[in-house]
C-alpha positions as YAML, in Angstrom:
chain: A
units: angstrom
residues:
- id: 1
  name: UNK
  ca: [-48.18, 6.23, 131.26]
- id: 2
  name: UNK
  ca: [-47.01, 3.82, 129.02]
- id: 3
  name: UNK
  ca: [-43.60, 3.74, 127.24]
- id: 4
  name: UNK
  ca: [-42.66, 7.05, 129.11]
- id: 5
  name: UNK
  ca: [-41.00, 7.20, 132.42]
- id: 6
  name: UNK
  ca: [-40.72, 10.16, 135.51]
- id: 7
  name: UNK
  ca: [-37.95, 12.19, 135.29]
- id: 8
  name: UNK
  ca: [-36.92, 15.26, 137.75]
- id: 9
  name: UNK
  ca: [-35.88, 19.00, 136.72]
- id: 10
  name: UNK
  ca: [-32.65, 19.29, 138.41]
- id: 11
  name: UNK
  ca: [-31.37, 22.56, 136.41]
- id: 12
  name: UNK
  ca: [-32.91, 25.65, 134.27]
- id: 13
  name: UNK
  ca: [-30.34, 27.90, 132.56]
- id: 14
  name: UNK
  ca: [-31.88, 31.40, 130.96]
- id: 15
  name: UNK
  ca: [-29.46, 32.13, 128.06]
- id: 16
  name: UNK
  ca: [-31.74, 35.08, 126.97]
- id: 17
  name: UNK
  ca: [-36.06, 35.77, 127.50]
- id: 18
  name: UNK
  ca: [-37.73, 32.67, 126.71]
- id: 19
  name: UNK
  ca: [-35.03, 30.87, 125.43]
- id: 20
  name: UNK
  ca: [-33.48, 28.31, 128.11]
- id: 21
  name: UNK
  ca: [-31.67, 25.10, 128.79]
- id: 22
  name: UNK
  ca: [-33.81, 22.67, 131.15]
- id: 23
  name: UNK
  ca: [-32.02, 19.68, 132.47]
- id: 24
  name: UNK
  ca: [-33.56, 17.18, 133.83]
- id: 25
  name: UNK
  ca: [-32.67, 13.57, 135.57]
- id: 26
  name: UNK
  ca: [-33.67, 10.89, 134.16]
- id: 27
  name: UNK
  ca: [-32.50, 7.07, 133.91]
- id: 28
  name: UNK
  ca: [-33.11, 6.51, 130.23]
- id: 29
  name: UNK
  ca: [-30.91, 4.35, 128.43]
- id: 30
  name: UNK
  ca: [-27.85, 5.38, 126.31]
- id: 31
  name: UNK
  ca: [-28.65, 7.40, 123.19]
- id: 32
  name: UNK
  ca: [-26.71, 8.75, 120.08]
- id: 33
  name: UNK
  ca: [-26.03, 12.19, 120.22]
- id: 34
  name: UNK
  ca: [-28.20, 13.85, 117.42]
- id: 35
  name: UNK
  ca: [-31.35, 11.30, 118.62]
- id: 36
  name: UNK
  ca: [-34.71, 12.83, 120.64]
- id: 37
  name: UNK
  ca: [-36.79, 12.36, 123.46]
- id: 38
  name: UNK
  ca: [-40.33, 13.41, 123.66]
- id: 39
  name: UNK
  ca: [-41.00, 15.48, 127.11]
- id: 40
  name: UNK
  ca: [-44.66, 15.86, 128.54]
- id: 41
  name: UNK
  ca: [-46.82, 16.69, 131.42]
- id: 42
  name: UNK
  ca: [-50.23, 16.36, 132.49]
- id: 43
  name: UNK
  ca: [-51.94, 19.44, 131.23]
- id: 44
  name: UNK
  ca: [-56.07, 19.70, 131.48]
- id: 45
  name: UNK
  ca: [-56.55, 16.51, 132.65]
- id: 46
  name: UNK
  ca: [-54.69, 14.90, 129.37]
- id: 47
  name: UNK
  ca: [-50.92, 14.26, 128.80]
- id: 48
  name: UNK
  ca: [-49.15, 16.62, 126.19]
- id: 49
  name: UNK
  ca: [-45.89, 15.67, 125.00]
- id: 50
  name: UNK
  ca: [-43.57, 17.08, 122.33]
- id: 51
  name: UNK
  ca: [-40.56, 15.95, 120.87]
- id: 52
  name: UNK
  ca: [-36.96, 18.10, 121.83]
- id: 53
  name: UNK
  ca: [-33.48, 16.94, 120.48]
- id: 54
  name: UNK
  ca: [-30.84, 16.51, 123.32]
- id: 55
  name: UNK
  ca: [-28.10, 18.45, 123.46]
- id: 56
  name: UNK
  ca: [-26.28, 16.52, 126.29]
- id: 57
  name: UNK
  ca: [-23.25, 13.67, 125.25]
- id: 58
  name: UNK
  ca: [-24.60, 10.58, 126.53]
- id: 59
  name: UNK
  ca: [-23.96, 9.56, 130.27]
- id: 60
  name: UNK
  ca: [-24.53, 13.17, 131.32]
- id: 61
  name: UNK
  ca: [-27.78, 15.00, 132.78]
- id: 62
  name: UNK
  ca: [-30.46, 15.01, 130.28]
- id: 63
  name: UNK
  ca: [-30.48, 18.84, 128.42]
- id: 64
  name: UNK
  ca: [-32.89, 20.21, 126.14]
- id: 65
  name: UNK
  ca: [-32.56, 23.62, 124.62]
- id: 66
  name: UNK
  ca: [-35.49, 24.99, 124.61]
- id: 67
  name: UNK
  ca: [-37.82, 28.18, 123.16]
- id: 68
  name: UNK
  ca: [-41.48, 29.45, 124.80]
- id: 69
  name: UNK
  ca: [-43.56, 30.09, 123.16]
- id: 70
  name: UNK
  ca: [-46.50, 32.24, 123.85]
- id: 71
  name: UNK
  ca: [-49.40, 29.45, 122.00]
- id: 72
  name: UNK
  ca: [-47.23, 26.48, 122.01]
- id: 73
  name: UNK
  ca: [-48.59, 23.62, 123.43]
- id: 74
  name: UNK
  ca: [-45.98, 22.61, 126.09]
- id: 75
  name: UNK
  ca: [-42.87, 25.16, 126.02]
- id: 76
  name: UNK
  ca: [-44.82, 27.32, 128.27]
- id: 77
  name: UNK
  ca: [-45.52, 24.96, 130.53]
- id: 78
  name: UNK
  ca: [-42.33, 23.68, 130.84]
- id: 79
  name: UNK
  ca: [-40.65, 26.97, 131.55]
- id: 80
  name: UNK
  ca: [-43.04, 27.34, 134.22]
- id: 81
  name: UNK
  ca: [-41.04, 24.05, 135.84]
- id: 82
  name: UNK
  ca: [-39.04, 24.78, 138.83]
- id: 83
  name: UNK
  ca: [-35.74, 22.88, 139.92]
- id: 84
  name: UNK
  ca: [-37.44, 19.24, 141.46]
- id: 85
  name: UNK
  ca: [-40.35, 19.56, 139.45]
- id: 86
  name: UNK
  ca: [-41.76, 16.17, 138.27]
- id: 87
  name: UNK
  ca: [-41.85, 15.86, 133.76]
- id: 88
  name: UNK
  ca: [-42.36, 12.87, 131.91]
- id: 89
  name: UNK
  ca: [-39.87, 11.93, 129.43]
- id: 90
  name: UNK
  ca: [-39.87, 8.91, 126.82]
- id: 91
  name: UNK
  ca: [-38.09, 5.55, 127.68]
- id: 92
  name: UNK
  ca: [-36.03, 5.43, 124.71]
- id: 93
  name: UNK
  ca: [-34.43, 7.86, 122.60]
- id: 94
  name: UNK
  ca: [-35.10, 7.96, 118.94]
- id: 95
  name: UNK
  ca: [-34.45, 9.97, 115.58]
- id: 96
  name: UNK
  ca: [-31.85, 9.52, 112.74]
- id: 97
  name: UNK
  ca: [-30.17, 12.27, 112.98]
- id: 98
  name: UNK
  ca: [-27.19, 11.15, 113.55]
- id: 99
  name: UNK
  ca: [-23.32, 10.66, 112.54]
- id: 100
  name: UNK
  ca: [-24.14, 7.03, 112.15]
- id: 101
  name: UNK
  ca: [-25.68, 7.75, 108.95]
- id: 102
  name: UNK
  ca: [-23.28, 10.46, 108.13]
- id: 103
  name: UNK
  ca: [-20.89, 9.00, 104.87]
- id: 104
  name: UNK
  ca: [-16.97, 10.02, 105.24]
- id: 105
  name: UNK
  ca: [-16.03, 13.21, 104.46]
- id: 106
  name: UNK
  ca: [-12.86, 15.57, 105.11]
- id: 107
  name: UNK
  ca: [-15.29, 18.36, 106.23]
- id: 108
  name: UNK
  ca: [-18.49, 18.59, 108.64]
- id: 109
  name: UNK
  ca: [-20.40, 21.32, 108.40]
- id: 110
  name: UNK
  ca: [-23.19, 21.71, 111.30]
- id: 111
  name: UNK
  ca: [-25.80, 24.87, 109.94]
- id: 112
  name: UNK
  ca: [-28.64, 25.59, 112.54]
- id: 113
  name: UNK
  ca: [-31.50, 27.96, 113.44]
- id: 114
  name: UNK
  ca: [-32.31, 28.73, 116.50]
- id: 115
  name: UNK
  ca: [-32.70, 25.83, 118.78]
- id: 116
  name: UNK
  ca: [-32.16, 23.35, 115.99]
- id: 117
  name: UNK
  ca: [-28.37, 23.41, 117.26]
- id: 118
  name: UNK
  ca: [-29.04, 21.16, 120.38]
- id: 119
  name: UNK
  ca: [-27.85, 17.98, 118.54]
- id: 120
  name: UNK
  ca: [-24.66, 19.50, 117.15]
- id: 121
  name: UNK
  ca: [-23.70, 20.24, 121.58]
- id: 122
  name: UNK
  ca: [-24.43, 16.57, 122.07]
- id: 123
  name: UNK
  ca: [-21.97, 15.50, 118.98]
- id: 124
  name: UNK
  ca: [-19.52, 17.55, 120.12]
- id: 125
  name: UNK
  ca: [-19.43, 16.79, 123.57]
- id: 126
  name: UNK
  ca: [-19.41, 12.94, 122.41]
- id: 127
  name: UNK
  ca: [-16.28, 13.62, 120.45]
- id: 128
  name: UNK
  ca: [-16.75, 11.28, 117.63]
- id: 129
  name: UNK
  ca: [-16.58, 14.48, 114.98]
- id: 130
  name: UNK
  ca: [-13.00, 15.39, 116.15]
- id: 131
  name: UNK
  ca: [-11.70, 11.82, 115.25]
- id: 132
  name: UNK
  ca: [-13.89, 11.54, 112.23]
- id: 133
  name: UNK
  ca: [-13.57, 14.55, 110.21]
- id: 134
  name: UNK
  ca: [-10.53, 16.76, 109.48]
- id: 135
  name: UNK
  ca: [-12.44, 20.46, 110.17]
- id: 136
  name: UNK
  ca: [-15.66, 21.31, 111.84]
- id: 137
  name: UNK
  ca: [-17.39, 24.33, 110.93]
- id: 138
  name: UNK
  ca: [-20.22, 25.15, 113.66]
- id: 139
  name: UNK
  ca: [-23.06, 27.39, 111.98]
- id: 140
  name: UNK
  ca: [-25.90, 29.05, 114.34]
- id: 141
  name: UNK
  ca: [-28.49, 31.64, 112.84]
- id: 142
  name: UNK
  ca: [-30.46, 33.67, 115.03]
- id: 143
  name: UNK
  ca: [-32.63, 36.90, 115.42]
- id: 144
  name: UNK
  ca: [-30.37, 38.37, 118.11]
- id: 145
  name: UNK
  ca: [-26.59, 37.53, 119.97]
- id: 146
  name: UNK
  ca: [-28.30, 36.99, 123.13]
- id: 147
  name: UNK
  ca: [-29.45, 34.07, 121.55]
- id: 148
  name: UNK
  ca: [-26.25, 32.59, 121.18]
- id: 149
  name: UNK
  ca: [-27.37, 29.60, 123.06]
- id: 150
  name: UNK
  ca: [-23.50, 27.53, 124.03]
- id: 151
  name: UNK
  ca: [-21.42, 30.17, 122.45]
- id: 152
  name: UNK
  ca: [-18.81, 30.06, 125.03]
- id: 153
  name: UNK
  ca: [-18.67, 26.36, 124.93]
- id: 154
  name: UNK
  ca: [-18.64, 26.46, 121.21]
- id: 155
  name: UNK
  ca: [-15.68, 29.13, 121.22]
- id: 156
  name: UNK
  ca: [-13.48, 27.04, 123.95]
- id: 157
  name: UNK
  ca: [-13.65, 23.96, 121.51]
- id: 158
  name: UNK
  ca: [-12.36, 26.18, 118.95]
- id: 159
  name: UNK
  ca: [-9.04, 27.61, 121.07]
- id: 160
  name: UNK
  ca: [-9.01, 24.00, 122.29]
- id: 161
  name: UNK
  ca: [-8.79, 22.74, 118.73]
- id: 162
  name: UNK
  ca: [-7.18, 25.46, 116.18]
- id: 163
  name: UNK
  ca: [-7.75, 25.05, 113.09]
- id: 164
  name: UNK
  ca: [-10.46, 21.85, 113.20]
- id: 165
  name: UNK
  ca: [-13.17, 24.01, 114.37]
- id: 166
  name: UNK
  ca: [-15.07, 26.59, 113.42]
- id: 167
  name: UNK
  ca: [-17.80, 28.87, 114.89]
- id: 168
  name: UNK
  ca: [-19.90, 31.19, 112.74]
- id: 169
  name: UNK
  ca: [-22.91, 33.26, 114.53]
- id: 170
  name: UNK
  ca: [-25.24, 34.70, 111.87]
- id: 171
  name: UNK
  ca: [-27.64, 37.71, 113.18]
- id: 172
  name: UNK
  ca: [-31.02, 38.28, 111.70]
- id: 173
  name: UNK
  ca: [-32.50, 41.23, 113.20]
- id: 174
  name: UNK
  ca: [-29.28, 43.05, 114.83]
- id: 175
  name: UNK
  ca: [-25.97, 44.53, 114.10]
- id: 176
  name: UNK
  ca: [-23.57, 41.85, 114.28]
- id: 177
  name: UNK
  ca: [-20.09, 42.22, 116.01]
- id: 178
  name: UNK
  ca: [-16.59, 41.18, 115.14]
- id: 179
  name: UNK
  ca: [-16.51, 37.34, 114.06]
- id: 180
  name: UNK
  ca: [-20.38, 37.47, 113.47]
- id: 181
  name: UNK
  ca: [-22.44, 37.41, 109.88]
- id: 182
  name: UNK
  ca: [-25.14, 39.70, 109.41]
- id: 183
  name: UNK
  ca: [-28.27, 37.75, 107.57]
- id: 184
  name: UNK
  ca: [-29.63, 34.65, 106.91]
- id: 185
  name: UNK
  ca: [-27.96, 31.79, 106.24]
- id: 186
  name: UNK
  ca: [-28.83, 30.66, 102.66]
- id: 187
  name: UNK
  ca: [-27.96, 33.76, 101.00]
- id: 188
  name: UNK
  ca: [-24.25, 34.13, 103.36]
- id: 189
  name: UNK
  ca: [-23.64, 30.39, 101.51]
- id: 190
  name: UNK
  ca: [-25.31, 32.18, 98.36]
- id: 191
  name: UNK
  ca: [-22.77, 35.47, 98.04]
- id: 192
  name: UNK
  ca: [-19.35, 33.36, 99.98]
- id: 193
  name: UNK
  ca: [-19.27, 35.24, 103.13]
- id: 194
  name: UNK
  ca: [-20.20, 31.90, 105.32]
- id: 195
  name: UNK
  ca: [-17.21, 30.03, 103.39]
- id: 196
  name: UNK
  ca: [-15.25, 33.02, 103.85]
- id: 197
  name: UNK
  ca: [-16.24, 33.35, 107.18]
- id: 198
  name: UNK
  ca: [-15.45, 29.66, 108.28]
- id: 199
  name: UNK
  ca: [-12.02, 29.52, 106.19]
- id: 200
  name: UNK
  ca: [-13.55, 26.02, 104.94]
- id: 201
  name: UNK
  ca: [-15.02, 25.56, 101.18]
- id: 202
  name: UNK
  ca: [-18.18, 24.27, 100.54]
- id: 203
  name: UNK
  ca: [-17.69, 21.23, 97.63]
- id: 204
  name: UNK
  ca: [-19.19, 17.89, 96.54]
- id: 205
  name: UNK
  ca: [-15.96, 16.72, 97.07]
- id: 206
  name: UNK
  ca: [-14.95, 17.62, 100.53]
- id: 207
  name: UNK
  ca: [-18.30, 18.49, 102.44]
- id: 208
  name: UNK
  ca: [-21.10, 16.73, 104.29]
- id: 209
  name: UNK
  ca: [-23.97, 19.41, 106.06]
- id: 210
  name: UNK
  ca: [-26.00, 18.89, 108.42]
- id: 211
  name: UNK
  ca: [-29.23, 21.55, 108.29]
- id: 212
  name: UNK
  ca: [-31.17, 21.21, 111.61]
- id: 213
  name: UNK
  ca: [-34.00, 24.07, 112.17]
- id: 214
  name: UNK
  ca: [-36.72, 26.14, 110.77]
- id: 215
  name: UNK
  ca: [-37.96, 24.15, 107.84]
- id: 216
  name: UNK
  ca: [-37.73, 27.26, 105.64]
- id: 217
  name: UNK
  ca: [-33.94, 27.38, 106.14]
- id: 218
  name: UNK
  ca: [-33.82, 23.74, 105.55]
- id: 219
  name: UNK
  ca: [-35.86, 24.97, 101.91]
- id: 220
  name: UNK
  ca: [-33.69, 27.37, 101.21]
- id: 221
  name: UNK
  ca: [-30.28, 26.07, 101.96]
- id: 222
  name: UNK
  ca: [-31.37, 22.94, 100.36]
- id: 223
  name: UNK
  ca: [-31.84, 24.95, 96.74]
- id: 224
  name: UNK
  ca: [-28.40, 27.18, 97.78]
- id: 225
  name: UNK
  ca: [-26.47, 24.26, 98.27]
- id: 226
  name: UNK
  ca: [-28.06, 22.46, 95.09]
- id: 227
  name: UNK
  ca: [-26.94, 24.96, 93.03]
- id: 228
  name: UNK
  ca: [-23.64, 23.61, 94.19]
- id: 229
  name: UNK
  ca: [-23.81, 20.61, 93.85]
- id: 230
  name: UNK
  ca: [-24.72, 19.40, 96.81]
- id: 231
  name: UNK
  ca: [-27.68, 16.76, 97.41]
- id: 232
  name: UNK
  ca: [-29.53, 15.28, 100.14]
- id: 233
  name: UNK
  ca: [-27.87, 12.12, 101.26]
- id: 234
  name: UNK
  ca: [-30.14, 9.12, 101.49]
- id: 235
  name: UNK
  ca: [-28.97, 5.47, 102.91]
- id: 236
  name: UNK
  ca: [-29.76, 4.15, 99.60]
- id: 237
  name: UNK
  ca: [-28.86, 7.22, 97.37]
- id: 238
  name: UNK
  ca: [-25.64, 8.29, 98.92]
- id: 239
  name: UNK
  ca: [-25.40, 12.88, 99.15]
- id: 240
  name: UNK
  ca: [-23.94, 15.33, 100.70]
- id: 241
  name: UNK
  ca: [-26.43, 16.49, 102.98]
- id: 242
  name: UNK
  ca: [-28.53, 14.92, 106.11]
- id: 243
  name: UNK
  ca: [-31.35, 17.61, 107.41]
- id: 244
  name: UNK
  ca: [-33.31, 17.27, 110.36]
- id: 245
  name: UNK
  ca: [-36.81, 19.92, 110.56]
- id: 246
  name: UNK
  ca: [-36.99, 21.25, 113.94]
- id: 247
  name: UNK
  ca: [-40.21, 23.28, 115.45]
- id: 248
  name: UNK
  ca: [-40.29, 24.11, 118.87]
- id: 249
  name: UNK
  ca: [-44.40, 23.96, 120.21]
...
């Protein structure tokens, strides 16, 4: 298949029911963390591929975080993969996304849904966000804690670094324990409790975000963060915030 190479499944990590981390083998070339690859298999006699950001630092394993879903197109399928299992995976990482584009700032705000907070593990891991920004605040929303995807890597940068980073879990549809928000994100910007939360302020001044997830999140924490100021950041129309719309299928 052209443009895409074979790659090998050589680990599958369940963090909760259908949500997992599949890590495959692969010799693509080096990638910026924040970047994509498009995964695909054979399926009814026709190749279906779907893009997936990585959340592995370049140089290691190939990881994708990953949601099933019951009609998606591929996730199924790919959960179905066993460890040795063949998957094709592009030749060349792509996407934007990435702290290339980022202007300076003294604080870095990462906000995800869900799965959307693969990139933010491969910046991390890279270590270009310690030596480029003064704090880190790490942002995850989800329906329940089990799916907490990386929140014990997340929480080991944070004793490893006190005081640079910060981790805030936000719980959708369940009570939400010490050092967790209850909520969605928009409105925990909208009424303090994220700033409060993170011990960082949100300001034109200080702050870049980066929004990666469900595109109604994106919406709404676009308008939130409007109202303070904020603005999407363009190469030729310099903001304060770089978004990335993230679906699994």
């Amino acid at each position: 298949m052209s443009g895409y190479i074979e790659a090998r499944v050589v680990a599958r990590h369940h963090w909760a029911p259908r949500l997992m981390t599949l890590t495959i083998d692969a010799p693509v070339p080096p990638f910026e963390p924040g970047q994509f690859l498009n995964l695909g298999l054979e399926l009814d006699g026709r190749v279906v591929r779907r893009s997936y950001s990585i959340a592995s630092a370049p140089g290691e394993a190939l990881e994708f975080l990953l949601t099933e879903l019951a009609e998606g197109a591929l996730t199924p399928a790919l959960f179905r993969l066993e460890v040795g299992a063949p998957v094709l995976v592009d030749a060349q990482a792509q996407g934007f996304f990435t702290l290339r584009w980022v202007p300076p700032a003294g604080d870095l705000w990462m906000i995800a849904t869900g799965t959307g907070l693969a990139p933010y593990i491969s910046m991390l891991r890279a270590g270009e966000v310690l030596r480029r920004f003064e704090r880190i605040v790490v942002v995850h929303g989800v329906r329940e804690a089990a799916q907490l995807a990386y929140a014990g890597e997340i929480q080991q940068l944070c004793a490893a670094h006190p005081g640079r980073i910060s981790y805030v879990p936000l719980l959708s549809r369940e009570e939400p324990a010490a050092g967790m928000l209850a909520g969605r994100i928009p409105s925990a910007i909208q009424d303090g409790r994220l700033e409060s939360a993170a011990g960082v302020e949100l300001s034109p001044e200080r702050s870049h975000v980066l929004l990666c997830g469900n595109p109604a999140m994106i919406d709404d924490t676009m308008r939130v963060l409007g109202e303070r100021g904020l603005r999407r950041h363009r190469v030729r129309n310099p903001g304060h915030v770089t978004t990335e719309k993230y679906w699994d299928a």
